[in-house]
Amino acid sequence: MPLQFPQLHDEDESKLIHNLTQYGLSKGLIMYPISYQEYQVNLAPLTLFPTPFPRSQFEKAKSLATAYSELYANVVSQHDWLINVIEALAPVDSSFTGMLYQSYLKAQKKGIVQPISLGIARSDYMYDTTTQQIKQVEFNTVSVSFAGLSRCVGQLHKFCNDNGLYTSNGDAYYDDSDLPVSDSSLGLARGLRDGVSCYEAHHTDGYTKTIVLFVIQPNERNAFDQRAIEYTLFDDFGIVSKRIDLARVTSEVVVDEISHRLYYEGREVSVVYYRSGYSPHDFEVKEAWDCRVLLETTLAIKCPSLLAQLSGAKKIQQLLTDESILAKFYDKQDKSELHSTFCKIYPLDDSARAAAAKKLAFECPENFVLKPQREGGGNNIYKEDIPGFLRSIPEEEWSGYILMELIHPPVQKNILLRDGQLAKDGIVSELGIYSSFLFNEYSGEMINAAYQGYLLRSKISSSNEGGVAAGYGCVDSIYLY
Ligand code: ADP
Ligand code: MG
Ligand code: MG
């Protein structure tokens, strides 16, 4: 059995919070508040203690990082299948998936000149108490966040433990070796570095110093999580990054018409790294779509390319749960391990499988979550809300959604600290596994793929969603048992 978190007297708890807060504010475990002010930050929502996670399941999730990377790289590079699926999805989600697809077609018509694609993904899991295994919530292929804050909160929990802040007598409470610190900010920087090195080896004289272009949202609340990657890229690899709002790209970059090289502030860009462009809000300014197409047609390596972004659609995740489809894209020995992390996910189109799923959605909605093709949190429909929601939209549109069985994570104890307030209710946690993969989108050749750190997010068990930036969850770290 795992240790429960330490019970502290009020005085020791206050001392812990004082230390956590000053450590977090000093080390960049911070976010902008909802009322964005350039010069004012808040401590990011976090847990006071690391949360127990079974060691064998953590190891399993890590060991699948490269398998998942290869699976999605194969989905992207064997793109006829992907394009067929997306083509069918486009009309039922015309405002977003449809627009991404249209942008891909436009880019293709103009000419896509860079076959190398960089994936920086995060596979999210919950430990399921029913099957006693990790089950995948989703696979994110665009703008995965919290790699920076995750490393920071792990270091913070270790600091508190080793400095005796978790006990009244100043001893350590946890065994240090049970507290893995995620090296995800370095991990993501390594992924971007691989993209830069690959570009420079193929497209420069070997002396030109190229840069990474972070394509961001205006007034990003989670800017410091991104800055952690930027600063690590600079400190550890000497690589400079610049930041640009998606909608300003066409007016602020220069693209050489012959070579298709991309320049920003006079410097050649080797990697375009999206921390924007994953939600319809990012495209409220219409020029943003032109910007996405323009970048897609440059020589810079995109992280991710439009096809790689589209491969992260929840519809693709649903289709891959079919063993015969999975086998088309991944056939290595650990295929069954990969498959064991899938939950049941049903289509709601006009297939035979969907007919049964449509019944389930109305007869026992309490077992399901209904998901549209969206990212960034706050878009799903849960349990009893599913039947009413489905009735409220035309049945032709149901095929734009997937119906997923709910995972049952254990309700555990921890204390959450958000905006200076403590919450002591039960929590549930979601494990994210970062990976980076550099591959040829046309030949399918994998240049490299690697595990790049982890994220643990925890939320009050009564809340359906777990997004930290969306205001539901807290950053956490793992205590292995
Ligand atoms: P998004 O791409 O918007 O992050 P997710 O698929 O991750 O969408 O769903 C958002 C949140 O909903 C997850 O972080 C998790 O808390 C909850 N959730 C999603 N799918 C499931 C599931 N099958 N079982 C339990 N909770 C889920
Ligand atoms: Mg997502
Ligand atoms: Mg998610």
Tab-separated table of C-alpha atoms in Angstrom, residues 199-365:
chain	number	residue	atom	x	y	z
A	199	TYR	CA	17.485	21.129	-40.810
A	200	GLU	CA	20.961	22.609	-40.447
A	201	ALA	CA	22.594	19.378	-41.630
A	202	HIS	CA	20.459	19.256	-44.774
A	203	HIS	CA	19.847	22.861	-45.678
A	204	THR	CA	22.695	25.057	-44.433
A	205	ASP	CA	26.428	25.424	-44.907
A	206	GLY	CA	26.948	24.098	-41.388
A	207	TYR	CA	27.827	27.546	-39.990
A	208	THR	CA	24.461	29.323	-40.144
A	209	LYS	CA	22.731	29.465	-36.770
A	210	THR	CA	19.024	28.961	-37.365
A	211	ILE	CA	16.254	29.672	-34.883
A	212	VAL	CA	13.058	28.072	-33.577
A	213	LEU	CA	9.883	30.084	-34.154
A	214	PHE	CA	7.298	29.620	-31.370
A	215	VAL	CA	3.873	30.400	-32.865
A	216	ILE	CA	1.801	31.545	-29.919
A	217	GLN	CA	-1.523	32.982	-28.762
A	218	PRO	CA	-1.764	36.639	-27.740
A	219	ASN	CA	-1.879	37.127	-23.941
A	220	GLU	CA	-0.943	33.495	-23.312
A	221	ARG	CA	-1.582	32.732	-19.621
A	222	ASN	CA	0.736	29.734	-19.727
A	223	ALA	CA	3.676	31.690	-21.196
A	224	PHE	CA	6.148	30.611	-18.490
A	225	ASP	CA	5.639	26.939	-19.254
A	226	GLN	CA	6.712	27.764	-22.830
A	227	ARG	CA	9.551	30.009	-21.687
A	228	ALA	CA	11.038	27.109	-19.693
A	229	ILE	CA	11.524	25.249	-22.989
A	230	GLU	CA	12.841	28.353	-24.746
A	231	TYR	CA	15.390	29.070	-21.998
A	232	THR	CA	16.500	25.425	-21.842
A	233	LEU	CA	16.996	25.436	-25.616
A	234	PHE	CA	19.226	28.455	-25.236
A	235	ASP	CA	21.107	27.463	-22.065
A	236	ASP	CA	21.753	23.824	-22.960
A	237	PHE	CA	21.978	23.914	-26.744
A	238	GLY	CA	22.712	27.555	-27.619
A	239	ILE	CA	19.610	27.722	-29.824
A	240	VAL	CA	17.724	31.010	-30.057
A	241	SER	CA	13.890	31.075	-30.201
A	242	LYS	CA	11.549	33.864	-31.219
A	243	ARG	CA	7.849	34.179	-30.487
A	244	ILE	CA	5.158	35.343	-32.899
A	245	ASP	CA	1.338	35.502	-32.747
A	246	LEU	CA	-0.206	33.167	-35.317
A	247	ALA	CA	-2.294	35.916	-36.949
A	248	ARG	CA	0.759	38.167	-37.463
A	249	VAL	CA	2.813	35.639	-39.397
A	250	THR	CA	2.045	36.754	-42.966
A	251	SER	CA	2.780	40.386	-42.191
A	252	GLU	CA	5.963	39.777	-40.178
A	253	VAL	CA	7.906	36.914	-41.745
A	254	VAL	CA	9.840	36.779	-44.999
A	255	VAL	CA	9.772	33.712	-47.243
A	256	ASP	CA	12.278	33.351	-50.071
A	257	GLU	CA	10.230	32.602	-53.174
A	258	ILE	CA	12.782	30.305	-54.752
A	259	SER	CA	14.211	28.387	-51.791
A	260	HIS	CA	11.079	28.650	-49.583
A	261	ARG	CA	13.358	29.439	-46.660
A	262	LEU	CA	11.582	31.181	-43.776
A	263	TYR	CA	13.088	34.228	-42.071
A	264	TYR	CA	11.990	36.114	-38.999
A	265	GLU	CA	13.742	39.264	-37.772
A	266	GLY	CA	16.446	38.552	-40.308
A	267	ARG	CA	17.216	35.028	-39.068
A	268	GLU	CA	16.524	31.752	-40.791
A	269	VAL	CA	13.907	29.587	-39.078
A	270	SER	CA	14.590	25.853	-39.001
A	271	VAL	CA	11.664	24.737	-36.802
A	272	VAL	CA	8.162	26.190	-36.507
A	273	TYR	CA	6.800	25.144	-33.121
A	274	TYR	CA	3.055	25.635	-32.630
A	275	ARG	CA	1.740	26.608	-29.221
A	276	SER	CA	-1.335	27.952	-30.949
A	277	GLY	CA	-3.624	26.890	-33.788
A	278	TYR	CA	-5.256	23.959	-31.975
A	279	SER	CA	-8.649	25.554	-31.349
A	280	PRO	CA	-11.158	27.607	-33.362
A	281	HIS	CA	-10.455	30.598	-31.044
A	282	ASP	CA	-6.972	30.802	-32.532
A	283	PHE	CA	-8.561	31.388	-35.928
A	284	GLU	CA	-11.108	34.058	-34.997
A	285	VAL	CA	-8.863	36.476	-36.886
A	286	LYS	CA	-9.400	35.105	-40.387
A	287	GLU	CA	-5.836	35.838	-41.574
A	288	ALA	CA	-4.695	33.145	-39.151
A	289	TRP	CA	-5.684	30.461	-41.686
A	290	ASP	CA	-3.503	32.106	-44.359
A	291	CYS	CA	-0.673	32.193	-41.840
A	292	ARG	CA	-1.044	28.462	-41.172
A	293	VAL	CA	-0.942	27.708	-44.907
A	294	LEU	CA	2.024	29.996	-45.499
A	295	LEU	CA	4.117	28.330	-42.786
A	296	GLU	CA	3.155	24.880	-44.061
A	297	THR	CA	4.679	25.654	-47.448
A	298	THR	CA	8.049	26.872	-46.148
A	299	LEU	CA	11.225	24.831	-45.898
A	300	ALA	CA	11.156	24.990	-42.080
A	301	ILE	CA	10.319	21.777	-40.221
A	302	LYS	CA	6.851	22.056	-38.699
A	303	CYS	CA	6.033	20.812	-35.234
A	304	PRO	CA	3.466	19.582	-36.067
A	305	SER	CA	2.638	19.593	-39.771
A	306	LEU	CA	-1.055	19.899	-40.666
A	307	LEU	CA	-1.293	16.163	-41.303
A	308	ALA	CA	0.383	15.356	-38.001
A	309	GLN	CA	-1.990	17.716	-36.202
A	310	LEU	CA	-4.961	16.046	-37.911
A	311	SER	CA	-3.702	12.593	-36.895
A	312	GLY	CA	-4.421	13.592	-33.295
A	313	ALA	CA	-8.165	13.800	-34.026
A	314	LYS	CA	-10.231	11.813	-31.542
A	315	LYS	CA	-11.796	10.031	-34.513
A	316	ILE	CA	-8.372	8.561	-35.360
A	317	GLN	CA	-7.946	7.392	-31.759
A	318	GLN	CA	-11.322	5.661	-32.008
A	319	LEU	CA	-10.447	3.931	-35.288
A	320	LEU	CA	-7.088	2.704	-33.959
A	321	THR	CA	-8.852	0.757	-31.205
A	322	ASP	CA	-9.892	-1.641	-33.998
A	323	GLU	CA	-7.144	-4.300	-33.975
A	324	SER	CA	-7.136	-4.748	-37.736
A	325	ILE	CA	-6.668	-1.012	-38.286
A	326	LEU	CA	-3.999	-0.832	-35.585
A	327	ALA	CA	-2.118	-3.675	-37.304
A	328	LYS	CA	-1.928	-1.628	-40.529
A	329	PHE	CA	0.096	1.026	-38.731
A	330	TYR	CA	1.882	-0.799	-35.965
A	331	ASP	CA	2.905	-4.408	-36.009
A	332	LYS	CA	5.797	-4.740	-33.589
A	333	GLN	CA	5.945	-7.181	-30.692
A	334	ASP	CA	4.549	-4.762	-28.129
A	335	LYS	CA	1.375	-4.208	-30.181
A	336	SER	CA	-0.713	-6.014	-27.575
A	337	GLU	CA	0.781	-3.812	-24.822
A	338	LEU	CA	-0.247	-0.790	-26.830
A	339	HIS	CA	-3.680	-2.248	-27.397
A	340	SER	CA	-4.120	-2.978	-23.681
A	341	THR	CA	-4.073	0.776	-22.986
A	342	PHE	CA	-7.129	1.423	-25.172
A	343	CYS	CA	-10.632	1.773	-23.736
A	344	LYS	CA	-13.717	0.999	-25.716
A	345	ILE	CA	-14.429	3.889	-28.052
A	346	TYR	CA	-17.401	3.831	-30.429
A	347	PRO	CA	-18.163	5.719	-33.627
A	348	LEU	CA	-21.543	7.431	-34.000
A	349	ASP	CA	-21.686	7.299	-37.785
A	350	ASP	CA	-23.742	4.909	-39.922
A	351	SER	CA	-21.574	1.805	-39.371
A	352	ALA	CA	-22.956	-1.357	-37.767
A	353	ARG	CA	-20.897	-0.699	-34.627
A	354	ALA	CA	-22.395	2.730	-34.305
A	355	ALA	CA	-25.951	1.383	-34.200
A	356	ALA	CA	-25.178	-0.405	-30.922
A	357	ALA	CA	-23.304	2.639	-29.609
A	358	LYS	CA	-26.246	4.939	-30.286
A	359	LYS	CA	-28.386	2.667	-28.105
A	360	LEU	CA	-25.769	2.669	-25.346
A	361	ALA	CA	-25.583	6.452	-25.381
A	362	PHE	CA	-29.263	6.665	-24.518
A	363	GLU	CA	-29.618	3.595	-22.287
A	364	CYS	CA	-26.557	3.946	-20.046
A	365	PRO	CA	-24.974	7.365	-20.655
